[in-house]
């Protein structure tokens, strides 16, 4: 970057107050209930499908339990119902009514229809019963009954998952904590929030922002997803690079086990070394070990200044080095470090109306979005400026521009957010959500490009700051030969490089039989042992995350 | 604080480069091996006893398995040897020699003598064998043999714990990973370090500092303690307020289970949602579920500027508010927020030579040390100044001074560090390490002061930023009537206020039978079930953390 661009970059710089860019509001309704997606943010979970009719199609193509083309079908067809499970009878219904009251034992077909299908309309079950408990004691009574009767259960939060983890496969009883949405307490000194598992993430965020705090977790699905579901999924989301994993921010949980035992681990302490820290078993267990009924979470203070820079780099090594420098120079305020390759940029510019590169040329090989969020406008601005100048002088950045206001910021995010949306317009797309060591991060993209040649377009983008790559492979139409060239190669490559085949979405039904690509046999065996210990009848969320474990258990 | 003091405070301010204050070097040797304490830092673990001959006495007084007065005795006398365990025989020794070689099967009395006693000389076992494996495979072979022979085992790291968790109670075989001290890799982009479990914390810190990173963990015992032991203890330490719990920073572990299975969970990824995250079971399990042989840890970038302020507040509410403001204003750079009451200050000024208050008066009720560590001297300085000015204007701070150089900084830390040392000089001291919700933080100190009246001096200090209170109760001599007034009241009060009776030291042997004060019966039962699942013969570190579990298991 020449002197002129550097000075332009900094001259064009203007700080703006925080207010997450929300270029448009997207609401999606399936059967009129449980669905609200009201943000459009750089989160891989929802960027693709919101507002894109092809979503349910293209998302299916790269998976094992694929539903043909745009059909609305049930992944359950591939999986035998466990004959050890009982079938629901009139006595069960009657018992649930005595516990929950008439209204919260739902047999209404429309409501069941919505609860039986995931939001992508990709997985469908055939449950005949949706239960809406109002307290942990009610959850306990439900599970105690289901366990003694061997009735399978699926815990469902906002039902916003991407891997088929939150809908029935067959006739499991659905338990939804939507009525357990109370905030229990907020320690305003330490920012420790205690709430029920059914609280909607966005409601928690709004409550906290009024009190001067924020949730350490932010997702595109925040308008629908429940905190209990977030914890069961170990959701990553937008603030991960800044505030880290839920394993670090969740201070306590109350969980109801399969046999109805209420496990009180609801500490509100930052330090507690009295025995095994069992809450971590339930973070990311996808509802297969227990139902999260209460949550204690450490929430950071709300910060008032935000900056965003859109940068171009010549090669992936520069991107890596820039990340290192950003962590070092902006460590305290860095809130996003998003990455996309030239192919991603070309895709967005070619397929999305009104999207333009903020740089005079769009011929650079790699692009980076760096966001800072801090407590003081002047200092944060100066920090970012110094970092950018230094990086330009070192040749890590070829060109770049800093957002001057919230509209410009939104337009930068629109490019990053638009990649998945643009992918769909090509035709079929095979999507992979991988975690990789940073030095291997881009290798799989190049390998797939070489491997597939002219047969497909391959783009790589994602949360470089978290080592989370989104690999999209696009062809004009779905082709089983192409799929055979991709899988299992992409999983084998990821495994060989000690990556994870699911960075943030979980295993669910989609990747239930692929756990061995990321976990050793001994570790999977211990998971199965723990599943058997906590849920000996295997009633909790069967057939999914633990498909292999299920096989081992049997 | 008047205008004069405010201006003095800021005029006196001068930034200094990082270099942790180390006013003196303290080395302590027991039987000439395994002991090196070469730092003197604001960590509750070692402040008391280093260089104080009374240490082993006064630390004993407040505990259940008390050793009378200054005697050097064995806590094992209270605990029956588990008759299910075999006794070591010549064939065992011979087998271990074939695995490890002659040299690393230690029967030498002097070396065993050192390994049989904890560093406070408070707990003593009678092990006849110390094994020094050089690889995970060797650890596996040892444990496989011990498990099949039902030989009890105690994993020992640097043996620097405070609760008797790392020494034998009876004749357990001691396994020390001192020879497994290799650094495996460092990802210089993300700061992800992989190393063996026997690495000394200080060696890891030195290695990382040369590479531009730091360990997220720092302890007074860093010259001796092993990272595997730190993880097994879930050590808190000095950087907790900044970098949080090991549950957030440990990315992966390799652990050898009781039956010799090597559990490879050694991921180096920030995100991995494939199955249950089992590594967390071993963080804080005090060696009772497996031996940590390899570690993957996220290390933050090394920062170059540090500031320290010594402040006076009129009441505890002001301290709470100041903490909130500090988190909000200094969130990105806050690295310590230490608290002490007037009684603590009086104690230090009365009993330690050459220690003076940096403030013209020592009659304030509460004192706070605020430390910032950041990447940019000018910004960090300005940030702290702005925070201090605002806090003074709001009346949260009555008086204060900012360290002008590293010597002044050391003298400020000396006051905070000197409290325990000064406590000993009064006579007998009953020590408690509690986690409490911040609004209850000081309540127990006042309660104990009212309860004991003139019979004792009660001081409260600690890591307010982490909710970790150190409560010291001093009398001229040990008195069982006084003890009866303190215990079980202090544990009951802590339990009633949802605190933890062990914030950072673990349970070990000292508090093995007190777990119920901080954990529900259902949670303890599940811990016992998991212990039985992973270690059915209960060979790993018996009699300790899991004394209750041991009872349940039998």
Tab-separated table of C-alpha atoms in Angstrom, chain A residues 187-191 211-213 233-237 240-245 247-248 257 261-286 288-289 298 301-303 317 319-321 323-324 327-333 375-376 378-380 382-383 386 435-439 463-468 497-507 514-515 518-520 522-524 526-531 533-534 545-546 549, chain B residues 187-191 211-213 233-237 240-245 247-248 257 261-286 288-289 298 301-303 317 319-321 323-324 327-333 375-376 378-380 382-383 386 435-439 463-468 497-507 514-515 518-520 522-524 526-531 533-534 545-546 549:
chain	number	residue	atom	x	y	z
A	187	UNK	CA	-25.026	-9.654	40.584
A	188	UNK	CA	-24.396	-6.125	39.355
A	189	UNK	CA	-20.886	-6.008	40.743
A	190	UNK	CA	-19.552	-9.084	38.979
A	191	UNK	CA	-22.086	-9.309	36.155
A	211	UNK	CA	-28.027	-3.017	33.288
A	212	UNK	CA	-24.719	-2.202	31.588
A	213	UNK	CA	-23.669	-5.728	30.669
A	233	UNK	CA	-24.943	-27.087	21.916
A	234	UNK	CA	-21.902	-25.253	23.333
A	235	UNK	CA	-22.703	-22.505	20.855
A	236	UNK	CA	-19.765	-20.451	19.569
A	237	UNK	CA	-21.085	-17.403	17.790
A	240	UNK	CA	-16.103	-16.165	20.827
A	241	UNK	CA	-12.811	-14.556	19.790
A	242	UNK	CA	-13.314	-11.964	22.527
A	243	UNK	CA	-14.998	-13.790	25.385
A	244	UNK	CA	-14.091	-17.414	24.659
A	245	UNK	CA	-15.949	-20.646	25.180
A	247	UNK	CA	-16.797	-23.599	29.338
A	248	UNK	CA	-15.065	-20.439	30.582
A	257	UNK	CA	-31.032	-36.070	34.689
A	261	UNK	CA	-32.783	-36.217	39.613
A	262	UNK	CA	-32.338	-32.455	39.860
A	263	UNK	CA	-28.601	-31.820	39.866
A	264	UNK	CA	-27.915	-28.506	41.601
A	265	UNK	CA	-24.587	-27.219	40.306
A	266	UNK	CA	-25.893	-23.654	40.150
A	267	UNK	CA	-22.876	-21.935	41.670
A	268	UNK	CA	-22.384	-18.216	41.130
A	269	UNK	CA	-18.727	-18.237	42.049
A	270	UNK	CA	-15.747	-17.613	39.841
A	271	UNK	CA	-13.658	-20.046	41.878
A	272	UNK	CA	-14.829	-23.305	43.421
A	273	UNK	CA	-12.474	-26.262	43.785
A	274	UNK	CA	-14.656	-28.652	45.746
A	275	UNK	CA	-14.903	-31.868	43.743
A	276	UNK	CA	-15.227	-32.626	40.034
A	277	UNK	CA	-16.639	-29.757	37.978
A	278	UNK	CA	-19.506	-31.776	36.524
A	279	UNK	CA	-21.312	-28.919	34.795
A	280	UNK	CA	-18.875	-29.184	31.890
A	281	UNK	CA	-20.278	-32.619	30.995
A	282	UNK	CA	-23.557	-30.952	30.054
A	283	UNK	CA	-22.053	-28.061	28.054
A	284	UNK	CA	-22.146	-29.376	24.504
A	285	UNK	CA	-23.819	-32.698	25.313
A	286	UNK	CA	-26.739	-31.772	23.006
A	288	UNK	CA	-28.209	-36.365	25.663
A	289	UNK	CA	-27.131	-36.345	29.326
A	298	UNK	CA	-20.488	-14.465	33.832
A	301	UNK	CA	-19.511	-5.095	30.886
A	302	UNK	CA	-21.163	-3.379	27.927
A	303	UNK	CA	-18.622	-1.396	25.913
A	317	UNK	CA	0.813	-16.159	5.471
A	319	UNK	CA	-3.296	-13.118	7.104
A	320	UNK	CA	-1.787	-15.383	9.756
A	321	UNK	CA	0.819	-12.800	10.704
A	323	UNK	CA	-3.871	-12.152	13.200
A	324	UNK	CA	-0.863	-12.530	15.475
A	327	UNK	CA	-3.943	-10.207	18.985
A	328	UNK	CA	-0.811	-8.599	20.306
A	329	UNK	CA	-1.678	-4.964	19.537
A	330	UNK	CA	-5.452	-5.081	20.010
A	331	UNK	CA	-5.615	-7.935	22.526
A	332	UNK	CA	-7.897	-6.118	24.916
A	333	UNK	CA	-10.340	-4.751	22.333
A	375	UNK	CA	-14.535	1.350	26.469
A	376	UNK	CA	-12.987	4.548	25.179
A	378	UNK	CA	-10.146	7.969	21.569
A	379	UNK	CA	-7.879	5.229	22.853
A	380	UNK	CA	-9.470	2.480	20.822
A	382	UNK	CA	-5.614	5.379	18.272
A	383	UNK	CA	-4.849	1.734	19.008
A	386	UNK	CA	-1.272	2.421	15.176
A	435	UNK	CA	-11.907	-26.246	13.000
A	436	UNK	CA	-8.279	-26.397	11.937
A	437	UNK	CA	-4.901	-25.418	13.359
A	438	UNK	CA	-4.149	-22.005	11.902
A	439	UNK	CA	-1.166	-23.174	9.825
A	463	UNK	CA	-13.652	-16.975	11.825
A	464	UNK	CA	-9.846	-17.010	11.421
A	465	UNK	CA	-9.544	-15.627	14.946
A	466	UNK	CA	-11.128	-18.861	16.243
A	467	UNK	CA	-9.568	-21.245	13.685
A	468	UNK	CA	-13.049	-21.917	12.305
A	497	UNK	CA	-4.494	-32.482	10.506
A	498	UNK	CA	-5.996	-32.805	13.979
A	499	UNK	CA	-8.946	-30.622	13.088
A	500	UNK	CA	-12.564	-30.942	14.094
A	501	UNK	CA	-15.344	-31.890	11.680
A	502	UNK	CA	-17.752	-29.767	13.714
A	503	UNK	CA	-16.389	-26.495	14.987
A	504	UNK	CA	-19.536	-25.005	16.463
A	505	UNK	CA	-22.715	-26.724	15.259
A	506	UNK	CA	-22.391	-30.015	17.127
A	507	UNK	CA	-22.941	-33.507	15.744
A	514	UNK	CA	-18.614	-39.205	12.063
A	515	UNK	CA	-17.364	-38.632	15.599
A	518	UNK	CA	-12.296	-36.050	15.535
A	519	UNK	CA	-12.206	-38.236	18.618
A	520	UNK	CA	-10.105	-41.272	19.537
A	522	UNK	CA	-10.921	-44.604	23.753
A	523	UNK	CA	-12.512	-41.186	24.151
A	524	UNK	CA	-15.662	-42.277	22.303
A	526	UNK	CA	-15.652	-43.234	27.639
A	527	UNK	CA	-18.406	-40.996	26.233
A	528	UNK	CA	-20.541	-44.103	25.768
A	529	UNK	CA	-19.777	-45.221	29.326
A	530	UNK	CA	-20.784	-41.823	30.685
A	531	UNK	CA	-23.958	-41.838	28.584
A	533	UNK	CA	-24.086	-44.055	33.536
A	534	UNK	CA	-26.267	-40.956	33.306
A	545	UNK	CA	-24.867	-37.058	18.586
A	546	UNK	CA	-24.380	-40.434	20.082
A	549	UNK	CA	-22.380	-44.486	21.309
B	187	UNK	CA	1.577	-22.365	17.455
B	188	UNK	CA	3.031	-18.876	17.237
B	189	UNK	CA	-0.033	-17.451	15.531
B	190	UNK	CA	-2.576	-18.468	18.134
B	191	UNK	CA	-0.256	-18.943	21.089
B	211	UNK	CA	8.393	-16.194	22.122
B	212	UNK	CA	6.211	-13.210	23.013
B	213	UNK	CA	3.564	-15.023	25.041
B	233	UNK	CA	-5.648	-28.890	41.069
B	234	UNK	CA	-7.402	-26.390	38.749
B	235	UNK	CA	-5.003	-23.795	40.148
B	236	UNK	CA	-6.290	-20.200	40.249
B	237	UNK	CA	-3.373	-17.900	40.934
B	240	UNK	CA	-7.235	-15.425	37.136
B	241	UNK	CA	-9.029	-12.076	37.134
B	242	UNK	CA	-7.551	-11.358	33.717
B	243	UNK	CA	-7.414	-14.708	31.932
B	244	UNK	CA	-10.002	-16.735	33.823
B	245	UNK	CA	-10.190	-20.386	34.722
B	247	UNK	CA	-11.486	-24.630	32.038
B	248	UNK	CA	-11.417	-21.739	29.553
B	257	UNK	CA	-6.613	-43.634	33.207
B	261	UNK	CA	-5.744	-46.467	28.889
B	262	UNK	CA	-4.166	-43.431	27.251
B	263	UNK	CA	-6.989	-40.983	26.606
B	264	UNK	CA	-6.005	-38.713	23.701
B	265	UNK	CA	-8.015	-35.505	24.069
B	266	UNK	CA	-5.007	-33.401	23.059
B	267	UNK	CA	-6.822	-31.049	20.701
B	268	UNK	CA	-5.218	-27.749	19.791
B	269	UNK	CA	-8.425	-26.174	18.535
B	270	UNK	CA	-10.360	-23.306	20.046
B	271	UNK	CA	-13.631	-24.825	18.820
B	272	UNK	CA	-14.537	-28.512	18.709
B	273	UNK	CA	-18.107	-29.664	19.201
B	274	UNK	CA	-17.746	-33.365	18.502
B	275	UNK	CA	-19.008	-35.235	21.546
B	276	UNK	CA	-18.726	-34.632	25.282
B	277	UNK	CA	-15.814	-32.418	26.301
B	278	UNK	CA	-14.297	-34.951	28.686
B	279	UNK	CA	-11.070	-33.089	29.421
B	280	UNK	CA	-12.949	-30.935	31.941
B	281	UNK	CA	-13.479	-33.978	34.174
B	282	UNK	CA	-9.741	-34.080	34.791
B	283	UNK	CA	-9.255	-30.351	35.430
B	284	UNK	CA	-9.511	-30.102	39.212
B	285	UNK	CA	-9.927	-33.829	39.846
B	286	UNK	CA	-6.733	-33.811	41.962
B	288	UNK	CA	-8.181	-39.077	41.351
B	289	UNK	CA	-9.466	-39.850	37.828
B	298	UNK	CA	-4.050	-21.201	24.961
B	301	UNK	CA	0.385	-12.426	24.146
B	302	UNK	CA	3.005	-10.914	26.433
B	303	UNK	CA	2.155	-7.310	27.297
B	317	UNK	CA	-19.749	-0.872	49.438
B	319	UNK	CA	-14.868	-1.310	47.267
B	320	UNK	CA	-17.632	-3.223	45.476
B	321	UNK	CA	-18.548	-0.205	43.352
B	323	UNK	CA	-14.539	-3.110	41.341
B	324	UNK	CA	-17.525	-2.642	39.058
B	327	UNK	CA	-14.098	-3.774	35.277
B	328	UNK	CA	-16.031	-1.361	33.131
B	329	UNK	CA	-13.294	1.235	32.605
B	330	UNK	CA	-10.233	-1.022	32.634
B	331	UNK	CA	-11.861	-4.219	31.395
B	332	UNK	CA	-9.251	-4.861	28.748
B	333	UNK	CA	-6.191	-4.179	30.914
B	375	UNK	CA	0.110	-3.259	25.319
B	376	UNK	CA	0.625	0.485	25.183
B	378	UNK	CA	0.473	5.913	26.971
B	379	UNK	CA	-3.049	4.570	26.512
B	380	UNK	CA	-2.949	2.356	29.572
B	382	UNK	CA	-4.355	7.555	30.465
B	383	UNK	CA	-7.018	4.917	30.998
B	386	UNK	CA	-9.235	8.709	33.895
B	435	UNK	CA	-15.213	-18.087	47.555
B	436	UNK	CA	-18.231	-15.900	48.213
B	437	UNK	CA	-20.700	-13.884	46.175
B	438	UNK	CA	-19.354	-10.333	46.191
B	439	UNK	CA	-22.280	-8.896	48.197
B	463	UNK	CA	-8.715	-11.471	45.455
B	464	UNK	CA	-11.895	-9.337	45.426
B	465	UNK	CA	-11.823	-9.428	41.639
B	466	UNK	CA	-12.341	-13.207	41.793
B	467	UNK	CA	-14.622	-13.278	44.853
B	468	UNK	CA	-11.891	-15.113	46.752
B	497	UNK	CA	-24.473	-18.029	51.331
B	498	UNK	CA	-23.763	-20.356	48.417
B	499	UNK	CA	-20.020	-19.903	48.765
B	500	UNK	CA	-17.257	-22.432	48.359
B	501	UNK	CA	-15.168	-23.749	51.237
B	502	UNK	CA	-12.244	-24.141	48.842
B	503	UNK	CA	-11.791	-21.379	46.316
B	504	UNK	CA	-8.513	-22.440	44.764
B	505	UNK	CA	-6.616	-24.983	46.864
B	506	UNK	CA	-8.827	-28.013	46.297
B	507	UNK	CA	-10.054	-30.480	48.909
B	514	UNK	CA	-16.323	-31.237	53.913
B	515	UNK	CA	-17.443	-31.432	50.298
B	518	UNK	CA	-20.347	-26.750	48.865
B	519	UNK	CA	-21.900	-29.520	46.777
B	520	UNK	CA	-25.367	-31.087	46.825
B	522	UNK	CA	-26.890	-35.629	44.242
B	523	UNK	CA	-23.773	-33.980	42.785
B	524	UNK	CA	-21.503	-35.795	45.241
B	526	UNK	CA	-22.595	-38.475	40.657
B	527	UNK	CA	-18.946	-37.693	41.440
B	528	UNK	CA	-18.727	-41.033	43.230
B	529	UNK	CA	-20.352	-42.794	40.270
B	530	UNK	CA	-17.849	-41.199	37.881
B	531	UNK	CA	-14.965	-42.107	40.171
B	533	UNK	CA	-16.551	-45.687	36.420
B	534	UNK	CA	-13.054	-44.379	35.739
B	545	UNK	CA	-10.640	-35.248	47.819
B	546	UNK	CA	-12.972	-38.150	47.601
B	549	UNK	CA	-16.911	-40.707	47.690
